[in-house]
mmCIF file of C-alpha atoms in Angstrom:
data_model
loop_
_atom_site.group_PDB
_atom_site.id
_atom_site.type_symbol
_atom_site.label_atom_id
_atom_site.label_comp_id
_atom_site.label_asym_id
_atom_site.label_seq_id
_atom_site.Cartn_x
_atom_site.Cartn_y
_atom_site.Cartn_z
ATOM 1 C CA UNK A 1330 130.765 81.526 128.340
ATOM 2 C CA UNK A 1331 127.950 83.775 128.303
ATOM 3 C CA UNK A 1332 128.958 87.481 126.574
ATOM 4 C CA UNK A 1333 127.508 90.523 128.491
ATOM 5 C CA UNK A 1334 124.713 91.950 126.611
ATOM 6 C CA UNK A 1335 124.969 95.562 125.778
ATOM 7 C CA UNK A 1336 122.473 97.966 125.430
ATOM 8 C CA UNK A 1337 122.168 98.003 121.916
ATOM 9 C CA UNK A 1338 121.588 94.215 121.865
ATOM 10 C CA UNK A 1339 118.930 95.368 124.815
ATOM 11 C CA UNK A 1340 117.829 97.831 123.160
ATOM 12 C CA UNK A 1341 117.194 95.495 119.422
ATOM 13 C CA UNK A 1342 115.754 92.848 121.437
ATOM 14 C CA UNK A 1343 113.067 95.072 123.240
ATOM 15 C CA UNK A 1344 112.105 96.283 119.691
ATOM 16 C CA UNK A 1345 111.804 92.759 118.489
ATOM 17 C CA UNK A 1346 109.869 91.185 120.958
ATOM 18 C CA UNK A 1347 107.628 94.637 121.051
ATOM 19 C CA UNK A 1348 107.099 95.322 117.235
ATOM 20 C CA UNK A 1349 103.924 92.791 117.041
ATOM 21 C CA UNK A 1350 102.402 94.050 120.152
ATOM 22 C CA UNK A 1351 102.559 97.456 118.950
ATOM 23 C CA UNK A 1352 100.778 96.873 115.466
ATOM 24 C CA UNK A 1353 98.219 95.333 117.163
ATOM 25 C CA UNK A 1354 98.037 98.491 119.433
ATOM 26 C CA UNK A 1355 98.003 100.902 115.996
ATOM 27 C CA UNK A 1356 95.330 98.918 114.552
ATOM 28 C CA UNK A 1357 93.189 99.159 117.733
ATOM 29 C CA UNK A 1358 93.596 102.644 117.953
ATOM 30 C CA UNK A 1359 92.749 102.656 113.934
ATOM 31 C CA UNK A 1360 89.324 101.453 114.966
ATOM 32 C CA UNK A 1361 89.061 103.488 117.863
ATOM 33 C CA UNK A 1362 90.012 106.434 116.338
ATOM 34 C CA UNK A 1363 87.706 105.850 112.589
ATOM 35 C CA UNK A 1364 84.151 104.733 114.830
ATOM 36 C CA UNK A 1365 83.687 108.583 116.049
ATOM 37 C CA UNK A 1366 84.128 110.140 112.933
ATOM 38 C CA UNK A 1367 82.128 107.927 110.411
ATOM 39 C CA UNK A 1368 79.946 107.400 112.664
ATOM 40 C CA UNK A 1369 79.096 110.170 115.035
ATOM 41 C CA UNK A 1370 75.736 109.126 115.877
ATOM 42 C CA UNK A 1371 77.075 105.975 117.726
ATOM 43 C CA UNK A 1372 76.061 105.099 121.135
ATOM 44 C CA UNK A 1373 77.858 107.264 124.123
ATOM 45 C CA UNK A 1374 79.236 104.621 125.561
ATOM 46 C CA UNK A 1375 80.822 103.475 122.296
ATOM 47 C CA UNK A 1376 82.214 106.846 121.628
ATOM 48 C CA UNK A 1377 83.460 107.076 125.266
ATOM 49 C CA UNK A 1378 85.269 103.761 124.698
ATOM 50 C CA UNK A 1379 86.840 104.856 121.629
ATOM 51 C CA UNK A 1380 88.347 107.811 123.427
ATOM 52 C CA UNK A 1381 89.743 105.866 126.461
ATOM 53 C CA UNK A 1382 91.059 103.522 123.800
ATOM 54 C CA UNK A 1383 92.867 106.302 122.047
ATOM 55 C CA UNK A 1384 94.682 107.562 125.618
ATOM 56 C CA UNK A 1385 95.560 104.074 126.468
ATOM 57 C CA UNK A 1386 97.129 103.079 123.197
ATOM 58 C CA UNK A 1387 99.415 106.488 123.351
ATOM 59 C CA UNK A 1388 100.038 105.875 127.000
ATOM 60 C CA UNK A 1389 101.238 102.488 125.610
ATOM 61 C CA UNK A 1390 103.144 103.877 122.519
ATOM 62 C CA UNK A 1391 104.603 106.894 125.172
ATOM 63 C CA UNK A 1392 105.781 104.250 127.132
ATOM 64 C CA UNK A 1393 107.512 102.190 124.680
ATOM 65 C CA UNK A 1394 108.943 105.424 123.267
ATOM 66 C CA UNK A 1395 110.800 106.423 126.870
ATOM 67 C CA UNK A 1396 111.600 102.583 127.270
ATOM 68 C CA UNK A 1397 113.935 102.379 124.477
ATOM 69 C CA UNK A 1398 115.532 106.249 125.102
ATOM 70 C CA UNK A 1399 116.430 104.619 128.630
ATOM 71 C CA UNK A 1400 117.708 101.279 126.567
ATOM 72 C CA UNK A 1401 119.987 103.600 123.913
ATOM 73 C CA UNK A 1402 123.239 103.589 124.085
ATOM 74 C CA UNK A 1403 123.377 107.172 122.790
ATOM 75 C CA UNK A 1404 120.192 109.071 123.767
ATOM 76 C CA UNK A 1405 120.421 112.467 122.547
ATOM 77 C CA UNK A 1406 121.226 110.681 118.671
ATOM 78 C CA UNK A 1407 118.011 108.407 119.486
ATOM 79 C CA UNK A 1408 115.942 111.402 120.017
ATOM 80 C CA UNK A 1409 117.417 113.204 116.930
ATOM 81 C CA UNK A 1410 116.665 110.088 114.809
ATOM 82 C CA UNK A 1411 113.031 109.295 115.780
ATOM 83 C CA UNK A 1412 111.146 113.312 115.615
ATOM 84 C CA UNK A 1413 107.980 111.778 114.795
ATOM 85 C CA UNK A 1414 107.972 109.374 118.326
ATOM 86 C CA UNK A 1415 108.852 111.964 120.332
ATOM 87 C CA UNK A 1416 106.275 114.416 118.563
ATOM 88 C CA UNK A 1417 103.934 111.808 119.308
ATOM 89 C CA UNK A 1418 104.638 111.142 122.629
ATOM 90 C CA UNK A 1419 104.775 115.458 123.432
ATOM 91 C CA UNK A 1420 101.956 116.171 121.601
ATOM 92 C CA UNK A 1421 98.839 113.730 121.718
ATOM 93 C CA UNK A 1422 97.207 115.309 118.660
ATOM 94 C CA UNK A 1423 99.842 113.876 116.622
ATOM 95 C CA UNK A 1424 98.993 110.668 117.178
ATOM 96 C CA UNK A 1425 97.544 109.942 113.753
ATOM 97 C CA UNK A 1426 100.953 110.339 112.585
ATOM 98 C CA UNK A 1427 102.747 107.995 115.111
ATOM 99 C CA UNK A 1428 100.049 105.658 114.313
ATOM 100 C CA UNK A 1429 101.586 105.746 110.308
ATOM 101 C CA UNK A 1430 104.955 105.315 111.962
ATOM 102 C CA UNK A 1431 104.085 102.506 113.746
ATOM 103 C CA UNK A 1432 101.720 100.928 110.462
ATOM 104 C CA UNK A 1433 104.929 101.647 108.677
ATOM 105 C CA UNK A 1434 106.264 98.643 110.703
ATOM 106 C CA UNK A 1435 105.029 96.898 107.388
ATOM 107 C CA UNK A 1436 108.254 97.690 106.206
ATOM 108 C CA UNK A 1437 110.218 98.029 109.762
ATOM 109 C CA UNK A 1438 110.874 101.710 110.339
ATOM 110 C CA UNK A 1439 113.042 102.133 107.692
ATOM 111 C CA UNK A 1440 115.841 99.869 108.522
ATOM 112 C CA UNK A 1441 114.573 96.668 107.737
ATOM 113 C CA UNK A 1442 112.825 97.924 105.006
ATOM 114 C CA UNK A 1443 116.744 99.078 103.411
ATOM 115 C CA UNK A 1444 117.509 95.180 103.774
ATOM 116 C CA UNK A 1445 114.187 94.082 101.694
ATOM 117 C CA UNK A 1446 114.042 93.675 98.356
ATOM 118 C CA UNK A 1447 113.076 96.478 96.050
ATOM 119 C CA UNK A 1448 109.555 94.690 95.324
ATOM 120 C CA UNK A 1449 108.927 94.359 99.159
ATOM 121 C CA UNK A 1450 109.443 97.689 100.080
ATOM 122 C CA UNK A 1451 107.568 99.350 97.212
ATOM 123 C CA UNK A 1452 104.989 96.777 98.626
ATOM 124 C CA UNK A 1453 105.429 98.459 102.316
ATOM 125 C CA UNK A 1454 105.404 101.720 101.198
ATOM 126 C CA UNK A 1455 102.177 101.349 98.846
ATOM 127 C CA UNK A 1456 100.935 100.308 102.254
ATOM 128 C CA UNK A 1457 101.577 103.532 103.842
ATOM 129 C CA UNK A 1458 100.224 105.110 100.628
ATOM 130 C CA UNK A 1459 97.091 103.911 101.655
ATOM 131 C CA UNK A 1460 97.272 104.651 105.442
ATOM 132 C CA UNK A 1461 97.967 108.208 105.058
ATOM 133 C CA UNK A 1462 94.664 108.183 102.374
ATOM 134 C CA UNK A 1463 92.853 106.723 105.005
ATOM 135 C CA UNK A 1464 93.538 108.722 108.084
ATOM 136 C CA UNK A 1465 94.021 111.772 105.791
ATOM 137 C CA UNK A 1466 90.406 111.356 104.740
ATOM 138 C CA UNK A 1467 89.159 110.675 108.576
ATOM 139 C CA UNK A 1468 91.351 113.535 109.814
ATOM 140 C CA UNK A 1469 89.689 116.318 107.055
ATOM 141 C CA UNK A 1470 86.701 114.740 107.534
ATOM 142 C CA UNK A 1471 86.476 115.302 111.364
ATOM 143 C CA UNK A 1472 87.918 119.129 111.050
ATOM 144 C CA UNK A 1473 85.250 120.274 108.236
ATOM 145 C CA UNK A 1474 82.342 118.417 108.528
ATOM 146 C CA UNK A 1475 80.325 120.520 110.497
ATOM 147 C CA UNK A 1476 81.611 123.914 108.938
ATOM 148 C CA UNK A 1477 79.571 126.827 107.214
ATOM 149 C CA UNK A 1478 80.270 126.420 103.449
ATOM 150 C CA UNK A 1479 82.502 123.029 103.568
ATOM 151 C CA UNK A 1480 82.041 120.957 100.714
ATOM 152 C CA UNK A 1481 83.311 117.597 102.571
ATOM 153 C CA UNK A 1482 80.366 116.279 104.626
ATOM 154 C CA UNK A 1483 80.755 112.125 103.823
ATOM 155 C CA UNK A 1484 83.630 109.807 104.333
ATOM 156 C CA UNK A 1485 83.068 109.091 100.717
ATOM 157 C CA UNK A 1486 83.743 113.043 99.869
ATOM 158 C CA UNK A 1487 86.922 112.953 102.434
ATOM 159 C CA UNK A 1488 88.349 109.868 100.716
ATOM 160 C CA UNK A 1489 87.703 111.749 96.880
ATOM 161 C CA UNK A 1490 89.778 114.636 98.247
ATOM 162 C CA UNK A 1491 92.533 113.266 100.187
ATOM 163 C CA UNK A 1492 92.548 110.784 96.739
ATOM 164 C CA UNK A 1493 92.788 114.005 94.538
ATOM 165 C CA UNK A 1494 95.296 115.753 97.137
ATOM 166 C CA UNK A 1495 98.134 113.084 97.181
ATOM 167 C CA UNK A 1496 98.280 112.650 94.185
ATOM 168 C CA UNK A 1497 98.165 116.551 93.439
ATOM 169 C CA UNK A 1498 95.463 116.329 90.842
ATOM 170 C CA UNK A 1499 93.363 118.409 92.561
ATOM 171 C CA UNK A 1500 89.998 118.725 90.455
ATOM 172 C CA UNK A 1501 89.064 121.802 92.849
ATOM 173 C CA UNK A 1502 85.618 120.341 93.439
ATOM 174 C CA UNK A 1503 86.254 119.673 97.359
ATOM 175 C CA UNK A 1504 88.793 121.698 99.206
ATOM 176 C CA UNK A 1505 88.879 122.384 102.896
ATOM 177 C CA UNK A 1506 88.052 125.769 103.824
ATOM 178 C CA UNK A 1507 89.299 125.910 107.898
ATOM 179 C CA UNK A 1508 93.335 126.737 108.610
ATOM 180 C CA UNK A 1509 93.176 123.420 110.250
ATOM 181 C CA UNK A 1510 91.883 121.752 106.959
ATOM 182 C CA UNK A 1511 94.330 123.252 105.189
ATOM 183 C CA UNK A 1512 97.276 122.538 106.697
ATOM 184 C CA UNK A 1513 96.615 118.973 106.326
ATOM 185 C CA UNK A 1514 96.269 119.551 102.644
ATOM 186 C CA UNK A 1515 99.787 120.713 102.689
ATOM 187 C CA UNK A 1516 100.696 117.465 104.911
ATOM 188 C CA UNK A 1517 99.022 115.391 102.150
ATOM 189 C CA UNK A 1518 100.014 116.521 99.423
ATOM 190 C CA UNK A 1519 103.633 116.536 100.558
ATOM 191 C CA UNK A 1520 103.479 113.146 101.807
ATOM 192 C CA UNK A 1521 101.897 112.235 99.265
ATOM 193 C CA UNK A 1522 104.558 113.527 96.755
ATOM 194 C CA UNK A 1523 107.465 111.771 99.239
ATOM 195 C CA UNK A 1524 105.580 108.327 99.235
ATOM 196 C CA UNK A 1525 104.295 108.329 95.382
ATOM 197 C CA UNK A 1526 108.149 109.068 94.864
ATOM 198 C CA UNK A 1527 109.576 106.430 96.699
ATOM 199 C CA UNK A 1528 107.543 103.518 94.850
ATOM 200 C CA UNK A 1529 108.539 105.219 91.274
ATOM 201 C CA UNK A 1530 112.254 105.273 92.879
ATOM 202 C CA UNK A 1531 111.718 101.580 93.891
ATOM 203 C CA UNK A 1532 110.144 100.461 91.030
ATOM 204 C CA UNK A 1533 112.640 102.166 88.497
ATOM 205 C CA UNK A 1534 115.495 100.810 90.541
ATOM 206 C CA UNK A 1535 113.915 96.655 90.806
ATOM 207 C CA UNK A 1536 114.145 97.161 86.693
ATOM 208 C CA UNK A 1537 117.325 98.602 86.938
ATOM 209 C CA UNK A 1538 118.659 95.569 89.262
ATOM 210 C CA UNK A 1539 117.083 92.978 87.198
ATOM 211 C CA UNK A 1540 118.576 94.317 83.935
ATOM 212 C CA UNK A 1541 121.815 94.102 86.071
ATOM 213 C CA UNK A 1542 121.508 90.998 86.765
ATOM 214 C CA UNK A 1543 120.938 89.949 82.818
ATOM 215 C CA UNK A 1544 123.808 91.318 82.069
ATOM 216 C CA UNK A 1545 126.009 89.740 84.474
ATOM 217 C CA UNK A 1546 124.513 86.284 82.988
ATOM 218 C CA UNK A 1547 124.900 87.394 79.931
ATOM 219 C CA UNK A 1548 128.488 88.101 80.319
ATOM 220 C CA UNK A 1549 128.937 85.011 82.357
ATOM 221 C CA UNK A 1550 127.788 83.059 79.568
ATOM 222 C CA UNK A 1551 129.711 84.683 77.285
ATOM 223 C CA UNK A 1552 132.879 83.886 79.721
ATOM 224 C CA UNK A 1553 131.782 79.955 79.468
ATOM 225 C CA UNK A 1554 131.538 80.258 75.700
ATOM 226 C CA UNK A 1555 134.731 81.490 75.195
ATOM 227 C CA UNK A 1556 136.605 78.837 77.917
ATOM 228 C CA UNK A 1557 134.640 76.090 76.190
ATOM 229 C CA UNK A 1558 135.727 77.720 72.891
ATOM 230 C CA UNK A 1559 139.193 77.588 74.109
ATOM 231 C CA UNK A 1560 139.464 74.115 75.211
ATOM 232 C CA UNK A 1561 138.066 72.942 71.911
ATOM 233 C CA UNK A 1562 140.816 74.799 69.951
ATOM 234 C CA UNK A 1563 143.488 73.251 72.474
ATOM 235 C CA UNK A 1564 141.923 69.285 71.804
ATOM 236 C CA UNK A 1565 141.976 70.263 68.260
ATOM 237 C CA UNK A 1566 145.695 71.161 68.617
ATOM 238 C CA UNK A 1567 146.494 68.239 70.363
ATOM 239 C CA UNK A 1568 144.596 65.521 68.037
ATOM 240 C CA UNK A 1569 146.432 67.799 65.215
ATOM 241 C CA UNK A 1570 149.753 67.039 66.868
ATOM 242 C CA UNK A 1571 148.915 63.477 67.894
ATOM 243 C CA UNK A 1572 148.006 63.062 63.944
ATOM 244 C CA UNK A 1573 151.316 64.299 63.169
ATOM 245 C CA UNK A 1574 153.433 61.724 65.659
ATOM 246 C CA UNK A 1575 154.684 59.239 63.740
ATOM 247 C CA UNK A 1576 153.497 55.689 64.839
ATOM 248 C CA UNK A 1577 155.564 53.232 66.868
#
């Protein structure tokens, strides 16, 4: 008998057979979005098909976004649980962002990442550490560039800032002097702070776990020394009392 699937098994199973599609999508769109920024004085028809890429892989991503609000069993809790889709899907400039969301499938959107181990999701999350350097870097580097008195003109300068920014060092030597260029130093350097958190909290609680687990062996040891320890003094009794029986 066959059980009637529910839309929440519809809804899992579109996200499943989606999820690889998709980070092939967010890596296109990676390339697509990097080649007019580093290298601006590409041919026009190579810039032109970097933009149409960029539309079609949010058309793509808007698409899969209003798929699975259709597919939810609850829609207004799917839309208050995924801000960052639907900002992407409202707001096109924002698409940088949804493209971290969706490189973030390297550890699952969050959920499968709660079921990894503690190694494998520091792992996924050092991964996003260096996404958001990355596209941080392109993103200040496309903004102030071409400004009067910026001191970021090279991918190479973009990638020493954003470096210096998320990790709030912040030597002073490069800082972004548009509004534009500065709110994405406040973008960094908070996500920065969230992300360089979560590995310390990952990484502190993988040594907490494994020093767990020693002690648990430890004490289960100690529990089979003491039965064996036990049984010894109970064969001892009874060889004492056999000892003590006189003979036949």
């Amino acid at each position: 008998m066959t059980l009637p699937m529910t839309a929440s098994t519809t809804l899992t199973r579109w996200e499943q057979r989606t999820q690889n599609p998709l980070l092939a999508l967010a890596v296109l769109f990676a390339i697509a979005y990097a080649i007019p920024i580093v290298a601006p004085g590409a041919p026009q028809d190579l810039l032109t098909a970097c933009h149409v890429t960029n539309w079609a892989v949010w058309a793509a991503f808007a698409a899969d976004y209003l798929v699975r609000l259709w597919l939810a069993e609850d829609r207004l809790r799917f839309v208050r649980g995924n801000p960052l889709a639907l900002l992407a899907v409202v707001l096109p400039l924002a698409q940088p962002l949804r493209l971290l969301k969706l490189v973030s499938m390297l550890f699952l959107a969050g959920q499968r990442a709660r079921m990894a181990s503690q190694v494998r999701v520091t792992t996924y999350v050092a991964g996003s550490c260096l996404g958001l350097l990355v596209f941080g870097a392109l993103a200040v580097l496309e903004v102030e560039r071409d400004e009067p008195g910026a001191s970021i003109h090279t991918f190479g300068d973009a990638v020493w800032w954003a470096f210096t920014t998320m990790t709030t060092v912040g030597y002073g030597d490069m800082a972004p002097t548009t509004g534009l260029g500065r709110m994405l130093a406040v973008g960094l350097m908070l996500s920065g702070i969230a992300l360089l958190g979560v590995v310390t909290a990952n990484i502190a609680a993988w040594f907490i776990a494994r020093f767990e687990q020693d002690d648990v062996e430890e004490r289960r040891q100690t529990e089979a020394i003491r039965e064996l320890t036990d049984e010894v003094r109970a064969l001892r009794a009874e060889l004492a009392a056999l000892k003590g029986t006189p003979a036949d």
